[in-house]
Coordinates of C-alpha atoms in Angstrom, one line a residue:
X1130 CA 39.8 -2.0 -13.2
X1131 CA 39.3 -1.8 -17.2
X1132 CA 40.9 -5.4 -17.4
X1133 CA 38.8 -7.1 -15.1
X1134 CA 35.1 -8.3 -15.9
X1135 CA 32.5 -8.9 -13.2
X1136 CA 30.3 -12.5 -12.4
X1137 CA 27.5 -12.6 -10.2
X1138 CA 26.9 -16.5 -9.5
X1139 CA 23.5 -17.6 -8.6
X1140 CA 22.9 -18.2 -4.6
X1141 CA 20.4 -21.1 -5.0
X1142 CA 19.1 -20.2 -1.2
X1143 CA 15.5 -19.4 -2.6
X1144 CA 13.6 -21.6 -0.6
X1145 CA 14.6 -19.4 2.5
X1146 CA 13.0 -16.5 1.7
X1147 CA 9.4 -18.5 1.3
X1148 CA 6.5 -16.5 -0.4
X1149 CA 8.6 -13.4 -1.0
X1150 CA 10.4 -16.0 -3.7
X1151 CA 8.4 -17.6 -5.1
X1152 CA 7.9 -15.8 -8.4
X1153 CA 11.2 -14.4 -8.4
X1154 CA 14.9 -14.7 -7.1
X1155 CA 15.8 -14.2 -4.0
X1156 CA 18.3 -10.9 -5.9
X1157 CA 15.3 -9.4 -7.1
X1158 CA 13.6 -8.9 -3.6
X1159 CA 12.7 -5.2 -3.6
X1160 CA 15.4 -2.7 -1.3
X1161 CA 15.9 1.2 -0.3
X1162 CA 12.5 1.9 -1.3
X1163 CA 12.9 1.8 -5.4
X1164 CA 15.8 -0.8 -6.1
X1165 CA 16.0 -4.7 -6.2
X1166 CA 18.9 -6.4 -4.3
X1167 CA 20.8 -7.1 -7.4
X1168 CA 20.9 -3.3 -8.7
X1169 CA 23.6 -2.6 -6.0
X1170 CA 26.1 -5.5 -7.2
X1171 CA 25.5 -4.7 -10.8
X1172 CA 25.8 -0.8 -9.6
X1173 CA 29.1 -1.7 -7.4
X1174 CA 31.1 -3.3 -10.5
X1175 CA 30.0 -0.4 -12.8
X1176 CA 31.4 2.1 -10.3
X1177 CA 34.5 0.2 -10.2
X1178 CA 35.1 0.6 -13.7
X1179 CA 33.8 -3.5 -14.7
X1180 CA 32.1 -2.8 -18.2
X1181 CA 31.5 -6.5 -19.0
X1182 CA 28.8 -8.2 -16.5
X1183 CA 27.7 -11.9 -16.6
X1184 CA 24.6 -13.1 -14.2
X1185 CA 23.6 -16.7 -13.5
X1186 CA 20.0 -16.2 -13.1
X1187 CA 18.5 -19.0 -11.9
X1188 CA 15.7 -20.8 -13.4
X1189 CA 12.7 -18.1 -12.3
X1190 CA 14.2 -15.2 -15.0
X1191 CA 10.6 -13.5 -15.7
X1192 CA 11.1 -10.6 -13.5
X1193 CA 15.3 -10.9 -14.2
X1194 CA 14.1 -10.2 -17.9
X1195 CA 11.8 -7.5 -17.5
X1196 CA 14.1 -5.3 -14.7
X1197 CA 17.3 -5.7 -16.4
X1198 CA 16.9 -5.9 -19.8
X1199 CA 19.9 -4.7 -21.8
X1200 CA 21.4 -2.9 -19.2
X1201 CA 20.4 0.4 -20.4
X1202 CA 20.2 1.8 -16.6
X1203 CA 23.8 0.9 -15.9
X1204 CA 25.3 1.8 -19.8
X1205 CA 26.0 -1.8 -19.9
X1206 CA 24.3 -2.1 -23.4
X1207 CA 27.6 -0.6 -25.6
X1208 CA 28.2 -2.3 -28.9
X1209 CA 31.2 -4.0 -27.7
X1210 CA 30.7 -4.7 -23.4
X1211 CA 27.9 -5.3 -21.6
X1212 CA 25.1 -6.9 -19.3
X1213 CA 25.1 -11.2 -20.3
X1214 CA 22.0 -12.5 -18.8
X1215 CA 22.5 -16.7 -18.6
X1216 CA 19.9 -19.2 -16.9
X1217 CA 20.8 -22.5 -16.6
X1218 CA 20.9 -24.9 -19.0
X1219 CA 20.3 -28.7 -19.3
X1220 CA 23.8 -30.7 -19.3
X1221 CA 24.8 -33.6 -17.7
X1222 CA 23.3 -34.5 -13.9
X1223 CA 27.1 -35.3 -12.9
X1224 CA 28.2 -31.8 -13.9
X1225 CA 24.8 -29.9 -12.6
X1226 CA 25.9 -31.2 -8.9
X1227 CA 29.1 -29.1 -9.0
X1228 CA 27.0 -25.9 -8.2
X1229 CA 28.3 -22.5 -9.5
X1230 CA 30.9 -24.8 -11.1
X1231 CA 28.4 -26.3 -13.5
X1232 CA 27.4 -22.4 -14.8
X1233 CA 30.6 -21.5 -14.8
X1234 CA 31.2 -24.7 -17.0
X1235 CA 28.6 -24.0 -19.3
X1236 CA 30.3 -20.6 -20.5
X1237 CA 33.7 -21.2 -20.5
X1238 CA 33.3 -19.9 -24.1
X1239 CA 32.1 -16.5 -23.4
X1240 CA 35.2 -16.0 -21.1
X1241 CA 38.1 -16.8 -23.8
X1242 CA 36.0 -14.5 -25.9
X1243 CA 36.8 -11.3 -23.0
X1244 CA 39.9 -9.3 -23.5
X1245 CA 40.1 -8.8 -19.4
X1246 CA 42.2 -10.8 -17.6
X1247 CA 40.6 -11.1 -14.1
X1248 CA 37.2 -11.9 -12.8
X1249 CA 35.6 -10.3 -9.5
X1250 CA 33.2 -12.9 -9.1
X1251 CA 29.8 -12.0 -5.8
X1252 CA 27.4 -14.1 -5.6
X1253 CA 24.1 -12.9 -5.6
X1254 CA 23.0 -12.9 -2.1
X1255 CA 25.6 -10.5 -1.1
X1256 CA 25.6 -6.8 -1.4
X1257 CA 28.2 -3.7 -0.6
X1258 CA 29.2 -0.4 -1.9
X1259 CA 32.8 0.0 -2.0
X1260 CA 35.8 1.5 -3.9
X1261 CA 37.5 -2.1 -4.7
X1262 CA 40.5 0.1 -6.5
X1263 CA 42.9 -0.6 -3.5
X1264 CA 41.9 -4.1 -3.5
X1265 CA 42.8 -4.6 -7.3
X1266 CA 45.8 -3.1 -7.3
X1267 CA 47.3 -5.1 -4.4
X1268 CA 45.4 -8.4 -6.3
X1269 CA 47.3 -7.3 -9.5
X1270 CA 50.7 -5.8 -8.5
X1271 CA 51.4 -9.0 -5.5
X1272 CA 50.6 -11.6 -8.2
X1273 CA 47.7 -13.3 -6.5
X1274 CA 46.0 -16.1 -8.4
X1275 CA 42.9 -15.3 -5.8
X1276 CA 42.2 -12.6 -3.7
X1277 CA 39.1 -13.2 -1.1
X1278 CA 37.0 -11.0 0.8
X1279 CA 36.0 -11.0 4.2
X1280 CA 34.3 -8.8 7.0
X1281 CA 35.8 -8.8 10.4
X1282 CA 32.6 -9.9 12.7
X1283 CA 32.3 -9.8 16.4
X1284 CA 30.3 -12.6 17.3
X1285 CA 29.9 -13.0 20.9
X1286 CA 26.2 -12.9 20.4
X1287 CA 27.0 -16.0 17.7
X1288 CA 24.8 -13.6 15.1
X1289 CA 27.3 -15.3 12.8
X1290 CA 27.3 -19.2 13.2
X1291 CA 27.3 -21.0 10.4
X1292 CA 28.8 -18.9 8.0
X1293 CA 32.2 -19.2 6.3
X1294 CA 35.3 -18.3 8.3
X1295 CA 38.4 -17.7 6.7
X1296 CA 41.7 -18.4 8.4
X1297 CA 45.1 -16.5 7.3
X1298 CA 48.1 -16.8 7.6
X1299 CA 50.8 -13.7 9.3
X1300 CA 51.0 -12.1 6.1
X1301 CA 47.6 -12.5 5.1
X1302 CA 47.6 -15.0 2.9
X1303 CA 44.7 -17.6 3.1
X1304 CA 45.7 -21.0 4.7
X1305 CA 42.1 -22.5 4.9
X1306 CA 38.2 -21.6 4.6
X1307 CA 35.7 -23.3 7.6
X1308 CA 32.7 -22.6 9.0
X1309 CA 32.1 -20.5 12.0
X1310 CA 30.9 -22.5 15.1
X1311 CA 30.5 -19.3 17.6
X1312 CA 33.6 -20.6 19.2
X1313 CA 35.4 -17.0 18.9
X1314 CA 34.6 -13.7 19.9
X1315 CA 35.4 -12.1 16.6
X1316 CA 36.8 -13.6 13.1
X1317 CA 36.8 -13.2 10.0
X1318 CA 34.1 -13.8 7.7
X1319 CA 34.5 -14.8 3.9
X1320 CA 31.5 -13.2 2.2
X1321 CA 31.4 -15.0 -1.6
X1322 CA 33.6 -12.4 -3.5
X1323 CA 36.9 -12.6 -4.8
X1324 CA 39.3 -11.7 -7.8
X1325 CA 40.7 -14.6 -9.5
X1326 CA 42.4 -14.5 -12.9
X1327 CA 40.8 -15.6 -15.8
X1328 CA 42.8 -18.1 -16.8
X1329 CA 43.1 -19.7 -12.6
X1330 CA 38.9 -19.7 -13.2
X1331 CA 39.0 -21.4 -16.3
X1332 CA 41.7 -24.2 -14.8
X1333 CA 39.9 -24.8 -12.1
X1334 CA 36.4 -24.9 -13.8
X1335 CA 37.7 -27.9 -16.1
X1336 CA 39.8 -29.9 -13.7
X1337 CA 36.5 -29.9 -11.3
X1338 CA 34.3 -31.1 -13.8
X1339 CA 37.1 -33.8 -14.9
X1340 CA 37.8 -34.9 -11.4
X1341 CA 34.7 -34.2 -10.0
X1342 CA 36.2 -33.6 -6.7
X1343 CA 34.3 -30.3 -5.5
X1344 CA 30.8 -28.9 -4.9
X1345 CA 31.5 -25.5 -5.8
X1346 CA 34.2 -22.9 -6.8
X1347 CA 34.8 -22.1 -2.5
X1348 CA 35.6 -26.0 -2.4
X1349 CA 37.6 -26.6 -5.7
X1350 CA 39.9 -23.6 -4.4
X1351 CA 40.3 -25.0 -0.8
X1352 CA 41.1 -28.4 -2.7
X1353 CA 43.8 -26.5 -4.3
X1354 CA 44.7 -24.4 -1.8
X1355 CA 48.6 -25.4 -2.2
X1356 CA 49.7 -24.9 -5.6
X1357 CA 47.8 -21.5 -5.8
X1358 CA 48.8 -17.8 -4.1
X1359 CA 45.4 -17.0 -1.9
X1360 CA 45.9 -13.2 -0.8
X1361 CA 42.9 -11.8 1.0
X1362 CA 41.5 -8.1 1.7
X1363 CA 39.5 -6.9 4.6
X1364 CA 36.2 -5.1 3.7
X1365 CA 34.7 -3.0 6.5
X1366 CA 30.8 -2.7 7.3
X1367 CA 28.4 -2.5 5.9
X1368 CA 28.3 -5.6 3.4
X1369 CA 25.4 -7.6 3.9
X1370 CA 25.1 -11.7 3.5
X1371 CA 21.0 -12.1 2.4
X1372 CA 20.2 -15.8 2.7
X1373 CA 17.0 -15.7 4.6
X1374 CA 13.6 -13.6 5.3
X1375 CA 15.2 -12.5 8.7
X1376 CA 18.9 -11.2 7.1
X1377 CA 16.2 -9.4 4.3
X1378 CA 14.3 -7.1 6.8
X1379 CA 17.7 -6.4 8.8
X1380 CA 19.3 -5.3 5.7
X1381 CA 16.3 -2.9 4.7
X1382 CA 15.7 -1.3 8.2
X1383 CA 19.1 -1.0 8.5
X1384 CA 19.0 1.8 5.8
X1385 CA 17.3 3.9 8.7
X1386 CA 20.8 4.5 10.1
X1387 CA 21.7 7.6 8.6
X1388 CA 25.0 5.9 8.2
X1389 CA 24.7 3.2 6.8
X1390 CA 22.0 5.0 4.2
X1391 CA 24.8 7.2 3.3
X1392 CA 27.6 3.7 3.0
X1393 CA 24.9 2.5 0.5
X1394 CA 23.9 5.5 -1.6
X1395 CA 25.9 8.4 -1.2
X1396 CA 29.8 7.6 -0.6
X1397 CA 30.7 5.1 -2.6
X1398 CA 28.8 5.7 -5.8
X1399 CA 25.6 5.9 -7.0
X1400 CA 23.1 2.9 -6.9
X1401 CA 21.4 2.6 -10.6
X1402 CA 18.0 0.9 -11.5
X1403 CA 15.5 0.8 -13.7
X1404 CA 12.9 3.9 -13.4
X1405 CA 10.0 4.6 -12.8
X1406 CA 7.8 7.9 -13.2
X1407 CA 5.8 8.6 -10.4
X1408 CA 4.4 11.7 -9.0
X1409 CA 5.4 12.7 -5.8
X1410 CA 3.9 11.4 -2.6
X1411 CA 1.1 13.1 -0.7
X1412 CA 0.9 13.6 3.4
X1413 CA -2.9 14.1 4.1
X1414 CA -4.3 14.5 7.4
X1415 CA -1.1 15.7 8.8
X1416 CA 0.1 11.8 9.4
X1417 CA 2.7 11.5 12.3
X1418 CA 5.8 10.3 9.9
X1419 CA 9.2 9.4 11.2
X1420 CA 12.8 7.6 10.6
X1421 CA 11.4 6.3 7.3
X1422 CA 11.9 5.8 3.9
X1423 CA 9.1 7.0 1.5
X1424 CA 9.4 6.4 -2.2
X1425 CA 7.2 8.5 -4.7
X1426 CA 3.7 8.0 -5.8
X1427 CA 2.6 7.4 -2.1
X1428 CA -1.0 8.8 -0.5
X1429 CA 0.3 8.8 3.1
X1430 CA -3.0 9.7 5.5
X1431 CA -2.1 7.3 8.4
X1432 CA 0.6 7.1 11.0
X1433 CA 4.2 5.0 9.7
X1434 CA 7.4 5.0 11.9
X1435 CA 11.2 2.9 11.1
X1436 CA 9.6 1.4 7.9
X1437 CA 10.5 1.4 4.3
X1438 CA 7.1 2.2 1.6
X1439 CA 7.9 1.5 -2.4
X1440 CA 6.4 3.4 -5.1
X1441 CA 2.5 3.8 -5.0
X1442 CA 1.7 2.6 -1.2
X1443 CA -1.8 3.9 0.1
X1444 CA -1.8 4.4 3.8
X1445 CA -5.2 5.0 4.6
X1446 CA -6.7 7.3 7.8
X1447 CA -5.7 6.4 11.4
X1448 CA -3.9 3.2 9.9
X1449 CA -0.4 2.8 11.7
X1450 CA 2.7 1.1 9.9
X1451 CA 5.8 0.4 12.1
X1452 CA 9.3 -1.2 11.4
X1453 CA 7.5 -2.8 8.3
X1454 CA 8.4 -3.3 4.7
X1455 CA 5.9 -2.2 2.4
X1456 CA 6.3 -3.1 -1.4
X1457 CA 4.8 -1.2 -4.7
X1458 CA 1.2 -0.7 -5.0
X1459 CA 0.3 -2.3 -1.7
X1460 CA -3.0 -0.4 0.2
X1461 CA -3.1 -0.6 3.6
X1462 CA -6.6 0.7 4.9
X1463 CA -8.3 3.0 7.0
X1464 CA -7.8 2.2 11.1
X1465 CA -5.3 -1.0 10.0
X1466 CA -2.0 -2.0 12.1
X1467 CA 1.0 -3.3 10.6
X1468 CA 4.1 -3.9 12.3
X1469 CA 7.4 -6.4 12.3
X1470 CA 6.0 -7.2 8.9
X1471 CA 6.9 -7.6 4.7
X1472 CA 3.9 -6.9 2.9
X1473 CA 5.0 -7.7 -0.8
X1474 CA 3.3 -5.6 -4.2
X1475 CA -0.2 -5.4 -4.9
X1476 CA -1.6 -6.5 -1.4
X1477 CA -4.7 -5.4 0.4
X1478 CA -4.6 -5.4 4.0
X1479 CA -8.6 -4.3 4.9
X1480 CA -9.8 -2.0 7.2
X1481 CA -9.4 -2.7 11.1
X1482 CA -7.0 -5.5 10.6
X1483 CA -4.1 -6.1 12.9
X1484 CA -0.9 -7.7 11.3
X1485 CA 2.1 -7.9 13.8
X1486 CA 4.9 -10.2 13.7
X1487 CA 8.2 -10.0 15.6
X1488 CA 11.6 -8.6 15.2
X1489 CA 13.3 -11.5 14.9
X1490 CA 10.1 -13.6 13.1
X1491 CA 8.1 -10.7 10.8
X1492 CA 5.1 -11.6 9.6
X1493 CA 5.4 -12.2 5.4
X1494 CA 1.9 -11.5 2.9
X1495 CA 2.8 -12.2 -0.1
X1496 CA 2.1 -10.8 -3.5
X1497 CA -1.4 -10.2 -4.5
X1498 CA -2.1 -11.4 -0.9
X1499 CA -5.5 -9.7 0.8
X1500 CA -6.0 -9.9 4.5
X1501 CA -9.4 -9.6 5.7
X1502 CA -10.7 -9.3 9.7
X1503 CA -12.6 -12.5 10.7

């Protein structure tokens, strides 16, 4: 894939994940323990041989900055490739309606400057480890303009309502991209990512913002659905759509399946980030520990079960943390209870106190956030 460069368009979907964004973008929620969201997209196109990178980032980039950098982690800071970091930028209010149109817009430049020829453009929200070799080489040798992704879902619990549904044709070509009313047992779901030639990108980038007829790249390509070849490829599980608080907790408990851990981190390439020294964590008090992932630089003296703890948690005596997320440097006190809950960095949760959401509703603190018992 050394002639196709990677995008990664910003998913504007913020506001779902309340507190937990509201200093940073939704892609830089913490995941596994010691990564951020984004660290697996950016990991997934470096492991697929992408050497050129682009990331919309949103107007929050403080955190973007400071995690990514130059792209030292991912050996995307070489003298003639690398990691292109762009926030948005002021242009005209008719253009900054068209969505991931208007950034695409905005650096039009930057791709006529690339040798590659192709794009594989994910947003943000969505993250998978895969070896997309396969998928390339059918996108380059059947002379595809676009080639989409998609999952195939069963959905008789309509899990899945509401998201995009793509609809092909016998030999697989896409006729049509709608939305997913529940009305199916399974179909198949379009999860933002797709090749597309660079110069099909760069058409449809300029005849959108002349015509003005689409809200994003997914519409201006259904709008020109017709006079382009649509080929599509079938990804299989697990790839993960994060647009909410709820799809956030699923995606890091989820890593408890040995499975799925192994999908993520193990078989399909390495996940890179930026580190962190630590020293390693320390079990006092024989705590009861189990199906649970532990980063370094713990103190561990209470009880945790089917939760996830980031670098530098203090768990204090007789304190019991279940199917919780538990970000960096948060202390969680002698005899406390957490459960169905996020507790993001640098909280306090005081002695005594009981904090327990639900499965399907967990309770959120956010950062710097210190719970006391009335």
């Amino acid at each position: 894939m050394d002639n196709c460069f990677g995008l990664i368009s910003y998913n504007n979907k913020d506001r779902e994940f309340g507190s937990l964004s509201k200093s940073r973008p939704s892609y830089m929620l913490p995941y596994g323990g010691r990564y951020r969201l984004i660290d697996l997209t950016i990991s997934n196109m470096v492991n697929n041989g992408i050497r050129s990178v682009a990331l919309y980032t949103g107007e929050k980039i403080r955190s973007t900055m400071d995690h990514l950098a130059d792209g030292k982690p991912w050996s995307l800071n070489s003298r003639f490739h690398g990691l292109f970091l762009y926030p948005p930028i002021k242009q005209s209010s008719l253009i900054e309606r068209l969505g991931d149109i208007a950034d695409f817009y905005s650096t039009l430049n930057f791709f006529k400057t690339l040798r590659e020829d192709n794009a594989l453009i994910v947003k943000s929200n969505v993250i998978f480890m895969k070896d997309l070799e396969d998928a390339y080489e059918k996108f380059v040798s059947s002379s595809s303009d676009i080639m989409l992704f998609y999952v195939r879902k069963n959905d008789e619990k309509q899990e899945f309502v509401n998201t995009n549904k793509l609809h092909l044709d016998d030999q697989g070509f896409v006729s049509n991209i709608g939305v997913n009313l529940g009305t199916e047992k399974s179909f198949n779901m379009y999860i933002d990512a797709m090749f597309i030639k660079k110069e099909v990108l760069i058409s449809l980038v300029k005849e959108t913002v002349e015509k003005g007829n689409a809200n994003s790249l997914k519409d201006a390509i259904i709008k020109n659905k017709k006079s382009l070849i649509i080929n599509s490829y079938e990804l299989a599980d697990p790839v993960y759509l994060i647009n909410d608080t709820k799809s956030y907790y699923d995606a890091n408990l989820d890593l408890l399946t040995k499975d799925i851990f192994n999908q993520m981190f193990i078989k399909n390439g390495k996940v890179m980030t930026k580190t962190k020294d630590e020293p390693s964590t320390i079990y006092r008090r024989n705590p009861d520990v189990e199906n649970s992932l532990i980063a370094n630089g713990c103190i561990i003296e209470g009880d945790v079960e089917s939760s996830i703890i980031f670098r530098g948690v203090k768990i204090g005596k007789n304190a019991i943390v279940k199917n919780s997320i538990i970000m960096q440097k948060t202390e969680i006190k002698e005899g406390a209870v957490v459960i169905n809950s996020i507790i993001d960095k640098y909280c306090v949760i005081e002695e005594d106190v009981s904090l327990v959401g639900s499965i399907n509703q967990p309770a959120i603190i956010e950062k710097y956030g210190r719970v006391e018992k009335e």
